Coordinates of C-alpha atoms and ligand atoms in Angstrom, one line a residue:
X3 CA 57.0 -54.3 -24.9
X4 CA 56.2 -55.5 -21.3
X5 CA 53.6 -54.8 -19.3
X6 CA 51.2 -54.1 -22.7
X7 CA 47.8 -54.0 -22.3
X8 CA 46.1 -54.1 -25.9
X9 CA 42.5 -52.5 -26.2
X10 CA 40.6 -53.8 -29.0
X11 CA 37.2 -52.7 -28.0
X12 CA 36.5 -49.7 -25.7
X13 CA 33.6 -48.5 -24.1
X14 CA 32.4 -45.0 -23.6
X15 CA 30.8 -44.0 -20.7
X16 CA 29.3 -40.2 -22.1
X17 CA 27.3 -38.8 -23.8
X18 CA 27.4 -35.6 -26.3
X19 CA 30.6 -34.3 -28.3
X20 CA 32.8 -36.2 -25.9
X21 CA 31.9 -39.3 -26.4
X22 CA 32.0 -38.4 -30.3
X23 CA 35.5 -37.0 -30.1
X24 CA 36.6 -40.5 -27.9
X25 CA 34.7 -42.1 -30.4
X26 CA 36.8 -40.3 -33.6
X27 CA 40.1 -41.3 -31.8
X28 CA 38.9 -45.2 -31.1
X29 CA 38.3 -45.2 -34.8
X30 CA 41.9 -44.0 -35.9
X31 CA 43.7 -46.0 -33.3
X32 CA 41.5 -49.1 -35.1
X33 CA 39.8 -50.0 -31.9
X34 CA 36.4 -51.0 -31.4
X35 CA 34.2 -48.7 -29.9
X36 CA 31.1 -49.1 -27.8
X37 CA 28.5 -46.3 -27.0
X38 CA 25.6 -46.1 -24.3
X39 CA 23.2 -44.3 -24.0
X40 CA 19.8 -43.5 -22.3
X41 CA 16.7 -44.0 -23.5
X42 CA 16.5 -40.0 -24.2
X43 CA 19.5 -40.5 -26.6
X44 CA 18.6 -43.0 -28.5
X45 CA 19.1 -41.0 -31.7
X46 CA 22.5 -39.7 -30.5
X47 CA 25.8 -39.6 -33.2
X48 CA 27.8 -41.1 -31.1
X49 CA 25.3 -44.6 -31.0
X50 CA 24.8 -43.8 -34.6
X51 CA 28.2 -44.0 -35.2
X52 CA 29.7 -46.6 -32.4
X53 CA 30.0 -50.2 -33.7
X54 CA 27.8 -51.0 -31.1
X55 CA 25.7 -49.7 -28.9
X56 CA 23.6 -50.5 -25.1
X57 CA 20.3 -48.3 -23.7
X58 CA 21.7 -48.2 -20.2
X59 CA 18.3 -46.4 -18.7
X60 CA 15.9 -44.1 -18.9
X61 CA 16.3 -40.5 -19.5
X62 CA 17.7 -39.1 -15.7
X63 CA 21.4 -39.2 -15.5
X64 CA 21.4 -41.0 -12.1
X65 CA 19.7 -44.2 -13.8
X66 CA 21.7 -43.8 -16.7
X67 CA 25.1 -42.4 -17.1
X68 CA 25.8 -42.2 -14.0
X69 CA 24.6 -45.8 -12.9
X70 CA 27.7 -47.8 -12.7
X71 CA 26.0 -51.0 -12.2
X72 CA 24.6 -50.7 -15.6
X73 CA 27.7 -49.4 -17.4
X74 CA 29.8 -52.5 -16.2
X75 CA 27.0 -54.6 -17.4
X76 CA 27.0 -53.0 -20.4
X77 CA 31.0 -54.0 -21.1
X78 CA 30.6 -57.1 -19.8
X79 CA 27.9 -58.8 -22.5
X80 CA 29.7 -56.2 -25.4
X81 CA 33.2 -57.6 -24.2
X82 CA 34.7 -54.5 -24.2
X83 CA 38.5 -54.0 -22.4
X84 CA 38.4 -50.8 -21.3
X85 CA 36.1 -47.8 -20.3
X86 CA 36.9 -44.3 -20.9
X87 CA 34.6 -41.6 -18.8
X88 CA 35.0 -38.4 -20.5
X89 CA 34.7 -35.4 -18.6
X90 CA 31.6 -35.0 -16.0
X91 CA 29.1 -38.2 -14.8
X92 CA 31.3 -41.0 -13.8
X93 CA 34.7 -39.0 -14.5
X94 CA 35.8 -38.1 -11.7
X95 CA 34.2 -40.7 -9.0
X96 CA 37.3 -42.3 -7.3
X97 CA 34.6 -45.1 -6.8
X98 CA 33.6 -45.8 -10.3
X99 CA 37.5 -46.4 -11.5
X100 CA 38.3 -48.2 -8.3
X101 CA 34.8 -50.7 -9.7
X102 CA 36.3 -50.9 -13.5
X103 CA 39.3 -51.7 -12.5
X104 CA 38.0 -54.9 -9.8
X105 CA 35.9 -56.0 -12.4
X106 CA 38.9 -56.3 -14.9
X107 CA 38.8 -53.7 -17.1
X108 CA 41.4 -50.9 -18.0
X109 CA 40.3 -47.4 -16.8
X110 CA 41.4 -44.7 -19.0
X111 CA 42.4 -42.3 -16.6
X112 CA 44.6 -41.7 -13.3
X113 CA 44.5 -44.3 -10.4
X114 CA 41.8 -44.2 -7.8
X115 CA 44.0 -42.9 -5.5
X116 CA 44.8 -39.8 -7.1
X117 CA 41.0 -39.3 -8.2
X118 CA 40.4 -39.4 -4.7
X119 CA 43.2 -37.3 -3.4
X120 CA 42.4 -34.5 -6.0
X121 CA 38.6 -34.7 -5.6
X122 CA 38.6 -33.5 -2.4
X123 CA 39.9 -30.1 -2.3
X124 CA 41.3 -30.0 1.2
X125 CA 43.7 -33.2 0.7
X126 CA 44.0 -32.1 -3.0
X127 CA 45.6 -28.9 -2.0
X128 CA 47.9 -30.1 1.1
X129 CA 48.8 -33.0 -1.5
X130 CA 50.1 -30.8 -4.3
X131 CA 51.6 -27.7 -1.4
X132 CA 53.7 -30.8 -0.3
X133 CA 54.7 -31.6 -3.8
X134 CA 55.9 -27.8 -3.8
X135 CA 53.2 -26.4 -6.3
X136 CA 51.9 -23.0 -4.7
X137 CA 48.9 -22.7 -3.4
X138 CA 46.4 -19.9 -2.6
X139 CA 46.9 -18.5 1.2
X140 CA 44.4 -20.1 2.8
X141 CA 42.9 -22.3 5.6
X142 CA 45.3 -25.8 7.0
X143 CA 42.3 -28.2 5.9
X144 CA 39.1 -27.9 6.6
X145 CA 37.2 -25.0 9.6
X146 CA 35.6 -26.6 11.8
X147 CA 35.3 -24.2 14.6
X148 CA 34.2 -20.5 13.9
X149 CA 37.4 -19.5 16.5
X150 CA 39.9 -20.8 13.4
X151 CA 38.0 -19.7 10.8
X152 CA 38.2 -15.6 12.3
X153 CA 41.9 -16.6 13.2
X154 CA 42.5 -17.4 9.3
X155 CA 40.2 -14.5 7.7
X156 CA 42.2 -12.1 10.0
X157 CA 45.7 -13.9 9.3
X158 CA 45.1 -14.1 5.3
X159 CA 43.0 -10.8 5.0
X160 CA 39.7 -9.7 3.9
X161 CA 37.7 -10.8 1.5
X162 CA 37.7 -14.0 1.6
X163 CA 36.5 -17.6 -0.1
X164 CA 34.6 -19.8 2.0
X165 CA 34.9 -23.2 -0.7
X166 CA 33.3 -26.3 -0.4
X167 CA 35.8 -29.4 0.1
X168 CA 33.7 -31.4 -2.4
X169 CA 32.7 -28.2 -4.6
X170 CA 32.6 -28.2 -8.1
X171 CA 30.9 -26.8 -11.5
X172 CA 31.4 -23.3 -9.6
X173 CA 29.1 -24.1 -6.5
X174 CA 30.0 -24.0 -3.5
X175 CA 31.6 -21.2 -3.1
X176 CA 30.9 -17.7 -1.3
X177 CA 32.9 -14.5 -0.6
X178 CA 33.5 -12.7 2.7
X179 CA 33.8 -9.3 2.5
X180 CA 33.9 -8.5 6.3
X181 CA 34.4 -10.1 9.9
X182 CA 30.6 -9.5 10.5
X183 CA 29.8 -11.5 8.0
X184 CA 31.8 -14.8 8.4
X185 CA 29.8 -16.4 10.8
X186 CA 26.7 -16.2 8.8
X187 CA 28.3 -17.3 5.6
X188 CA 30.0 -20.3 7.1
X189 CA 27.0 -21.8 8.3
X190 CA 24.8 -21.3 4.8
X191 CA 28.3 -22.4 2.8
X192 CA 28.2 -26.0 5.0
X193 CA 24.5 -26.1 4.6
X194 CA 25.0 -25.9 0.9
X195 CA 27.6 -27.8 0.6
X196 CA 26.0 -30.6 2.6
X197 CA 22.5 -30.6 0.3
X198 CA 24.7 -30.1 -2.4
X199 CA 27.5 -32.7 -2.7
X200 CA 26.8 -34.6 0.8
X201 CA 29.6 -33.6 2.6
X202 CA 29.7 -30.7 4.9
X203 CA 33.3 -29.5 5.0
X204 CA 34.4 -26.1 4.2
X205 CA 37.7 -24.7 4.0
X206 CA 39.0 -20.7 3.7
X207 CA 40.9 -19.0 0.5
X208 CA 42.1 -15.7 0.3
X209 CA 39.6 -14.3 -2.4
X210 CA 41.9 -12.7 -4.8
X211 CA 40.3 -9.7 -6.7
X212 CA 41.6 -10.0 -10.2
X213 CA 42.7 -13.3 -11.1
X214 CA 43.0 -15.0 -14.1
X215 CA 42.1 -18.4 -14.4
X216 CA 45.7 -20.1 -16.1
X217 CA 45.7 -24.0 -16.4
X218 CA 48.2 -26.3 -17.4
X219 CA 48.0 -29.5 -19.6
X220 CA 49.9 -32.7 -18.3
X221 CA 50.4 -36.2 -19.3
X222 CA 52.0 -38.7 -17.4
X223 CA 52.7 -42.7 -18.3
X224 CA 53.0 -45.4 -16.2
X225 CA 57.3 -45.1 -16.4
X226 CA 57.7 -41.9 -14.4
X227 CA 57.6 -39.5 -17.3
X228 CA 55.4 -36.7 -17.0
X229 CA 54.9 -33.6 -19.5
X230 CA 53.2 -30.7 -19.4
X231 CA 51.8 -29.0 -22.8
X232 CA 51.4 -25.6 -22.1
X233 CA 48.6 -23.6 -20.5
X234 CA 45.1 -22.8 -20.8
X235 CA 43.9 -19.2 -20.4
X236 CA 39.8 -19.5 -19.1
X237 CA 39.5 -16.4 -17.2
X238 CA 36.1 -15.3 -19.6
X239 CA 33.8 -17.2 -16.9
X240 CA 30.4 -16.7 -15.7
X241 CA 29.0 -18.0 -12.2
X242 CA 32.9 -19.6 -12.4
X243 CA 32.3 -21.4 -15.3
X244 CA 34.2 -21.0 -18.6
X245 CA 32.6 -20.0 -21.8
X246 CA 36.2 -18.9 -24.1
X247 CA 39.6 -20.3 -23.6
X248 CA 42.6 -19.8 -25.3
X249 CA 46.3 -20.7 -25.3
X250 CA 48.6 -19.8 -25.2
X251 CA 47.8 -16.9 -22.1
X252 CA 48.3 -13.5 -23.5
X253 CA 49.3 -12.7 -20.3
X254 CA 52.0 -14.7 -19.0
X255 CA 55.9 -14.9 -20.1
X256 CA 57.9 -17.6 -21.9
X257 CA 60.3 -17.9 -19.0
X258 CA 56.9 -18.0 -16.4
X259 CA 55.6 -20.8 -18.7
X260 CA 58.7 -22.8 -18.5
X261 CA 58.8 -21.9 -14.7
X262 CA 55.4 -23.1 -14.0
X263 CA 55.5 -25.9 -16.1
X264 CA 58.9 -27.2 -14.5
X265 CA 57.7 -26.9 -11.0
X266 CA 54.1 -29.6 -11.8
X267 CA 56.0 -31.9 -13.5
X268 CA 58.4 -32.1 -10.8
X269 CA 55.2 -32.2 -8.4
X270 CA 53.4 -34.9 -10.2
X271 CA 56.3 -37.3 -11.1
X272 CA 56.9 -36.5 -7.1
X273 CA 53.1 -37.7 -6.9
X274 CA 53.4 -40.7 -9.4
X275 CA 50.2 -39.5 -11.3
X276 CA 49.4 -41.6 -15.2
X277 CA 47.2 -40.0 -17.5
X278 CA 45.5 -36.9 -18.4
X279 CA 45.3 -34.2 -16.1
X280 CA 44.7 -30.7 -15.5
X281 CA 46.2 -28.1 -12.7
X282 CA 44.4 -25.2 -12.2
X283 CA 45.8 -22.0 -11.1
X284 CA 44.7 -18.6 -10.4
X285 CA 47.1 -15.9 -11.5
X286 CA 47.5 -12.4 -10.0
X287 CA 50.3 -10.0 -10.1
X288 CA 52.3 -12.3 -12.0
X289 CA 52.0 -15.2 -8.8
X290 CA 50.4 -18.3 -9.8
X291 CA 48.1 -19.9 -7.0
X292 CA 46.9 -23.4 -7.4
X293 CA 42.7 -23.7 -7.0
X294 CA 42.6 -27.5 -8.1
X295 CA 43.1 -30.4 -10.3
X296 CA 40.7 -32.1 -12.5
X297 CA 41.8 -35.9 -13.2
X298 CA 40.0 -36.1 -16.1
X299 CA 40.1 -34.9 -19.8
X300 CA 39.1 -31.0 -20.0
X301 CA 35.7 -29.8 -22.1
X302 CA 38.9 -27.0 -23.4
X303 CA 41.3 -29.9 -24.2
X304 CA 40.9 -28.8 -28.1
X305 CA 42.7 -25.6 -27.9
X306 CA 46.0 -27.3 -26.4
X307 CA 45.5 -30.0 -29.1
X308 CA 45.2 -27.2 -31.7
X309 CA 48.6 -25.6 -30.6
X310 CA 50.6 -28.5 -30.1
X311 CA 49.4 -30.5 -32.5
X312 CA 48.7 -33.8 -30.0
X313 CA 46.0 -35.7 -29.7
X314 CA 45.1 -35.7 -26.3
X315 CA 42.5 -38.7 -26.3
X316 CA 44.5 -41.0 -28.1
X317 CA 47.5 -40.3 -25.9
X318 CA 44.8 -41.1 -22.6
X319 CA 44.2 -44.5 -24.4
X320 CA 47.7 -45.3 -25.6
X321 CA 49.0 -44.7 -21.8
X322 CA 45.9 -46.2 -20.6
X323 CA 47.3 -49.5 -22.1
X324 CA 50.6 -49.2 -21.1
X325 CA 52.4 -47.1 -23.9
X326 CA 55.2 -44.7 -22.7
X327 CA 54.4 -40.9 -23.7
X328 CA 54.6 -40.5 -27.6
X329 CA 56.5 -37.2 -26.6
X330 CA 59.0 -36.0 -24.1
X331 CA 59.2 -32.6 -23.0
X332 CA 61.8 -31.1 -25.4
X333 CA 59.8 -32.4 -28.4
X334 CA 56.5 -30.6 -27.5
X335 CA 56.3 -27.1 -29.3
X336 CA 53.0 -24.4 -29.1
X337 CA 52.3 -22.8 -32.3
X338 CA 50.3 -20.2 -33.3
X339 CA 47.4 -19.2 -30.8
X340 CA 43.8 -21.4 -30.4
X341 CA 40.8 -20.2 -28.8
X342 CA 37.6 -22.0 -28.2
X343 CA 34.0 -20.5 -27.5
X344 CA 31.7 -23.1 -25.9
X345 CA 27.9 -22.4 -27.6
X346 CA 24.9 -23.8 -25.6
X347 CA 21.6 -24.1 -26.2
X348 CA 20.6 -21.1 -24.2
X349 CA 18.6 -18.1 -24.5
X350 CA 21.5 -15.5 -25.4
X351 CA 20.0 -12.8 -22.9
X352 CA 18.9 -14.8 -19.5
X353 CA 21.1 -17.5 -20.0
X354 CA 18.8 -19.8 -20.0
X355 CA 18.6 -23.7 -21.3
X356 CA 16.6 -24.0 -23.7
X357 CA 16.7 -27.2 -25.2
X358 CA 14.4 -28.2 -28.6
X359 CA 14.9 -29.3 -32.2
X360 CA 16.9 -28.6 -34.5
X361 CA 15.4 -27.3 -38.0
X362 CA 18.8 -26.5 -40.1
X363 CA 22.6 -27.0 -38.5
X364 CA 25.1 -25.7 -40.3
X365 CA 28.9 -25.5 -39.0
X366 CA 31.6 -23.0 -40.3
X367 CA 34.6 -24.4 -42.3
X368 CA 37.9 -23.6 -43.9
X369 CA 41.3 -23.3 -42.9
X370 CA 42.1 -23.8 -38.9
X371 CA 38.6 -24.1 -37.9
X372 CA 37.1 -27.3 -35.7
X373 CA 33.8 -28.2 -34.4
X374 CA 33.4 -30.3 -31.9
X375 CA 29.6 -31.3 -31.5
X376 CA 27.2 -34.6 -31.4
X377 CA 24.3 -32.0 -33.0
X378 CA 22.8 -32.5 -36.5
X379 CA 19.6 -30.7 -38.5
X380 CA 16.5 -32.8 -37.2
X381 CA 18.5 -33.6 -33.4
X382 CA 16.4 -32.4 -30.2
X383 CA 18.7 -31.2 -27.7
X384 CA 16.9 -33.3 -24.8
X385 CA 16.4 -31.2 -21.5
X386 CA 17.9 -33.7 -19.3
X387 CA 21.8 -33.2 -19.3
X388 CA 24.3 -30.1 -19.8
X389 CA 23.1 -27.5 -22.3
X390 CA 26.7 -27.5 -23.7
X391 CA 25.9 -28.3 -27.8
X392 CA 28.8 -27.2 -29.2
X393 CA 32.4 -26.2 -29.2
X394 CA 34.0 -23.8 -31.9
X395 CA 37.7 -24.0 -32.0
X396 CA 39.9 -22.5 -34.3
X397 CA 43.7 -21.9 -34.6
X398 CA 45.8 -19.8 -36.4
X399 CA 49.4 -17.7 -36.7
X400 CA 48.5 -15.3 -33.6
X401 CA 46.1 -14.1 -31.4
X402 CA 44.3 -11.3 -34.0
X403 CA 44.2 -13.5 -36.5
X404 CA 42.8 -15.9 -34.2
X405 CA 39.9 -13.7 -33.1
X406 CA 39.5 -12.4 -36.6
X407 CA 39.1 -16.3 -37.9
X408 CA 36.5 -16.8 -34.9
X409 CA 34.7 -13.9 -35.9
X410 CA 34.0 -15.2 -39.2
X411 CA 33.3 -18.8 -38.0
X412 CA 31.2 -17.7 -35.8
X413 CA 29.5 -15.2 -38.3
X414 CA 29.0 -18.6 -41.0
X415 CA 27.7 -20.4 -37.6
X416 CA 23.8 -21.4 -38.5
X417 CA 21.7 -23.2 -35.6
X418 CA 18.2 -22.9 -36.6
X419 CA 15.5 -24.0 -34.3
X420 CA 16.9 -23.3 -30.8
X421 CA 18.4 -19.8 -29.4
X422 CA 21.8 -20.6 -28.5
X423 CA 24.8 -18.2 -26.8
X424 CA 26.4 -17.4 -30.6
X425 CA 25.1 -13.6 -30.2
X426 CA 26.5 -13.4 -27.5
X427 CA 30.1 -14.5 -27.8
X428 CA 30.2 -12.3 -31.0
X429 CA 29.2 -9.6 -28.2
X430 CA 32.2 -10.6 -26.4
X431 CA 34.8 -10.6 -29.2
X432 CA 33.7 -7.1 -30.3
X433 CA 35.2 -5.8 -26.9
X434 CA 38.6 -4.1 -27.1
X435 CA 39.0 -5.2 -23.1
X436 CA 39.0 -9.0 -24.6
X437 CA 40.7 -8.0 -28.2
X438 CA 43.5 -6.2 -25.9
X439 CA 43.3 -9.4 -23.0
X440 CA 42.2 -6.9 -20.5
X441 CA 40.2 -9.0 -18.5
X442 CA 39.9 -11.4 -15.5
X443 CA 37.4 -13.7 -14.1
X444 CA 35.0 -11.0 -13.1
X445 CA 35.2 -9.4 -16.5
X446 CA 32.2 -11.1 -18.2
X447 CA 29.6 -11.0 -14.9
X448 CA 30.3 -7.3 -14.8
X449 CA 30.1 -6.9 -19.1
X450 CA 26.5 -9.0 -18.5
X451 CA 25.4 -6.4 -15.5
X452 CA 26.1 -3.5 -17.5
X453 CA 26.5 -4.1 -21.4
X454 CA 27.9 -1.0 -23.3
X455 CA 25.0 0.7 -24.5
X456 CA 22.9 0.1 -21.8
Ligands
ADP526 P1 35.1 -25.5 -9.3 O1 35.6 -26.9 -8.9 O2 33.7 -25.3 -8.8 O3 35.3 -25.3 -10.7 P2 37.5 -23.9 -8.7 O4 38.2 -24.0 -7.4 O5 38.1 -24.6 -9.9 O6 36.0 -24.5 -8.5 O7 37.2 -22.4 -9.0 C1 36.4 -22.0 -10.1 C2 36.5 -20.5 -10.3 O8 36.2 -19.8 -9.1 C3 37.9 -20.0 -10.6 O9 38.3 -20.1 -12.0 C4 37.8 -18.5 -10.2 O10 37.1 -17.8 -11.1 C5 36.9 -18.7 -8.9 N1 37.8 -18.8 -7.7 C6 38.2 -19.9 -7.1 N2 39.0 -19.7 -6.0 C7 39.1 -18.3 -6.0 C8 39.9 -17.4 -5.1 N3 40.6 -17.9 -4.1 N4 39.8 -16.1 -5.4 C9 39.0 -15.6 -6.4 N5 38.3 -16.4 -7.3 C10 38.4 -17.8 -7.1

């Protein structure tokens, strides 16, 4: 086929369970794999397992796995063809790609263009309204002058969202609740936002009360063809960041699916996007309102895999070296209902990291069940990086039987050593509000406030 770009060694540029699970695809697609690491991960599975591996520096991410320099280096002397980023560190930086790709290697993931485009959220959002994807009433670009931002709040309507152009991971982000208060919180959002990601530019959102959070899965090749795999239901979120997701959404309609997923892939083939990405939406009142798009492979990619029954990684690879789509749109079914709990290494109560060793790991089994995790009995979780330490994901016929089988699995989990947030996702799955899907984004900070019993 033209225009083929073979991979015979890849290089991973992570850390954790995702460089294990783009590790376990490398090894079925029969491509050689490469791991670094820092010196604080020296002991890591996915060095022990990677044909080979490079100590790219010491312990702090921004001298390791986040130093480019080093991570080039590290696929130049191994001879590796391609680098694939993961999800977080060097994922996203429009930079980093643009660097992998002038120094000859294959990038697995979108064009540095469109990492660019979506990583900021003010062009992200004009970019994808233009496409015809709907956004969430809001601000034309970034406020710059108080005058426009108390013309916006009136026009849209209190509360509102002050966000963060370059926000992420949840920060950056801070709700208006009055006129008297706008001023204030523009200035200590931009001041944030400035010490926080460098760039001071702040935009206006109407805050929407009772959203859920509803993604969607696409895939797109370097021919023009673009499919979309269902959605992703992570409204169970604390401080805006997901701990379950499930798919498919127990709240949204066949015909809204098929609606929804029509209108991206029309957006994104308008956009000419290749590879992996995910559109995020926020869903009220049965409207979908786009929030943003991460160019990257998803922490929650497992549960689409489980329903679908694609791999996800290995289709990132395959189109990163010039494949068309394994599937087209008409071929790509959802079966059954997956959910996945995400278990840190945390003191269940104040949410704390608490990193340490490991005495005895043992992961559930059986039927419909998956682990993703890099953890093993005798592993210290080092304190340096994400307390994320495992993913539970399990699939079955329908949602009960789904919570039922997680219940269980979660029951069998054993992580001796380290507290970690298993108590209290079994908490959460006791709930009828989350057994009956009655919840939205605000669910789980307002369960942690006030706990039944308390
Ligand atoms: P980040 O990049 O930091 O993850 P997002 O824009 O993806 O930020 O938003 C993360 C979460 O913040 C959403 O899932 C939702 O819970 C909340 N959120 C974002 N925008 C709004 C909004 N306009 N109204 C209400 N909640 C919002």
């Amino acid at each position: 086929m033209p225009g083929i770009l073979p991979i015979k060694k890849l290089l991973i540029a992570n850390r954790g369970e995702i460089a294990l699970r783009i590790l376990r695809a490398t090894k079925e697609m029969g491509i050689r794999s490469v791991a670094v690491h820092s010196t604080a991960d020296g002991n890591a599975m996915h060095v022990r397992l990677a044909d080979e591996s490079v100590c790219i520096g010491p312990p702090s991410a921004a001298e390791s796995y986040l130093n480019a320099a080093a991570i080039l280096s590290a696929a130049e002397i191994t001879g590796a063809e391609a680098i694939h980023p993961g999800y977080g560190f060097l994922a996203e930086n429009a930079d980093f790609a643009q660097m992998v790709i002038e120094h000859g290697f294959i990038f697995v993931g979108p064009t540095p263009e469109h990492i660019r485009m979506m990583g900021d959220k003010v062009t992200a959002k004009a970019a994808v309204a233009q496409a015809g994807i709907p956004t969430v009433p809001g601000s034309e670009g970034a406020i710059t002058d108080d005058e426009t931002a108390f013309a916006t709040a009136e026009r849209i309507g209190y509360p509102v969202l002050i966000k963060a152009a370059a926000g992420g991971g949840g920060r950056g982000m801070s709700v208006v609740h009055a006129r008297s208060e706008l001023a204030a919180a523009l200035r200590s959002t931009r001041n944030e936002a400035r010490a926080g990601f460098g760039d001071e530019r702040v935009y206006l959102e109407k805050y929407l009360d009772h959203p859920r959070h509803i993604e969607l899965q696409v895939m797109a090749d370097r021919y023009g063809h673009v499919v979309h795999m269902g959605e992703r239901d992570c409204s169970l979120q604390r401080r805006h960041q997901k701990i379950v997701e499930e798919s498919p959404s127990p709240v949204i309609t066949e015909t809204e699916r098929r609606a929804i997923g029509k209108t991206v892939v029309q957006a994104l083939e308008k956009l000419g996007y290749l590879g992996a990405g995910t559109i995020e939406f926020l869903y009220q009142d049965g409207q979908f309102y786009f929030i943003e798009m991460n160019t990257r492979i998803q922490v929650e990619h497992p549960v689409t895999e489980m329903v679908t029954g694609i791999d996800l990684v290995r289709e990132q690879i395959s189109v990163a070296m010039g494949h068309p789509l394994s599937v087209t749109q008409d071929q790509i079914r959802i079966e059954g209902h997956a959910i996945e709990c995400r278990i840190n290494a945390e003191d269940p109560k104040t949410m704390i990291p608490q990193p340490g060793k490991i005495i005895a790991y043992h992961p559930p089994g059986g039927p419909g069940v998956r682990v993703d995790s890099a953890i093993y009995s005798g592993y210290t979780v080092p304190p340096y990086y994400d307390s994320l330490i495992a993913k539970l994901i399990v699939h079955d016929k329908d949602r009960d039987r789904c919570i039922a089988r997680l219940e269980r699995s979660l029951a069998e989990f054993v992580i001796d050593g380290i507290p970690s947030s298993i108590p209290l996702l079994r908490a959460i799955l006791a709930e009828p509000d989350f057994r009956e899907s009655r919840y939205d984004t605000g669910w789980l900070e307002r369960f942690l406030a006030a706990p039944p019993g308390s």
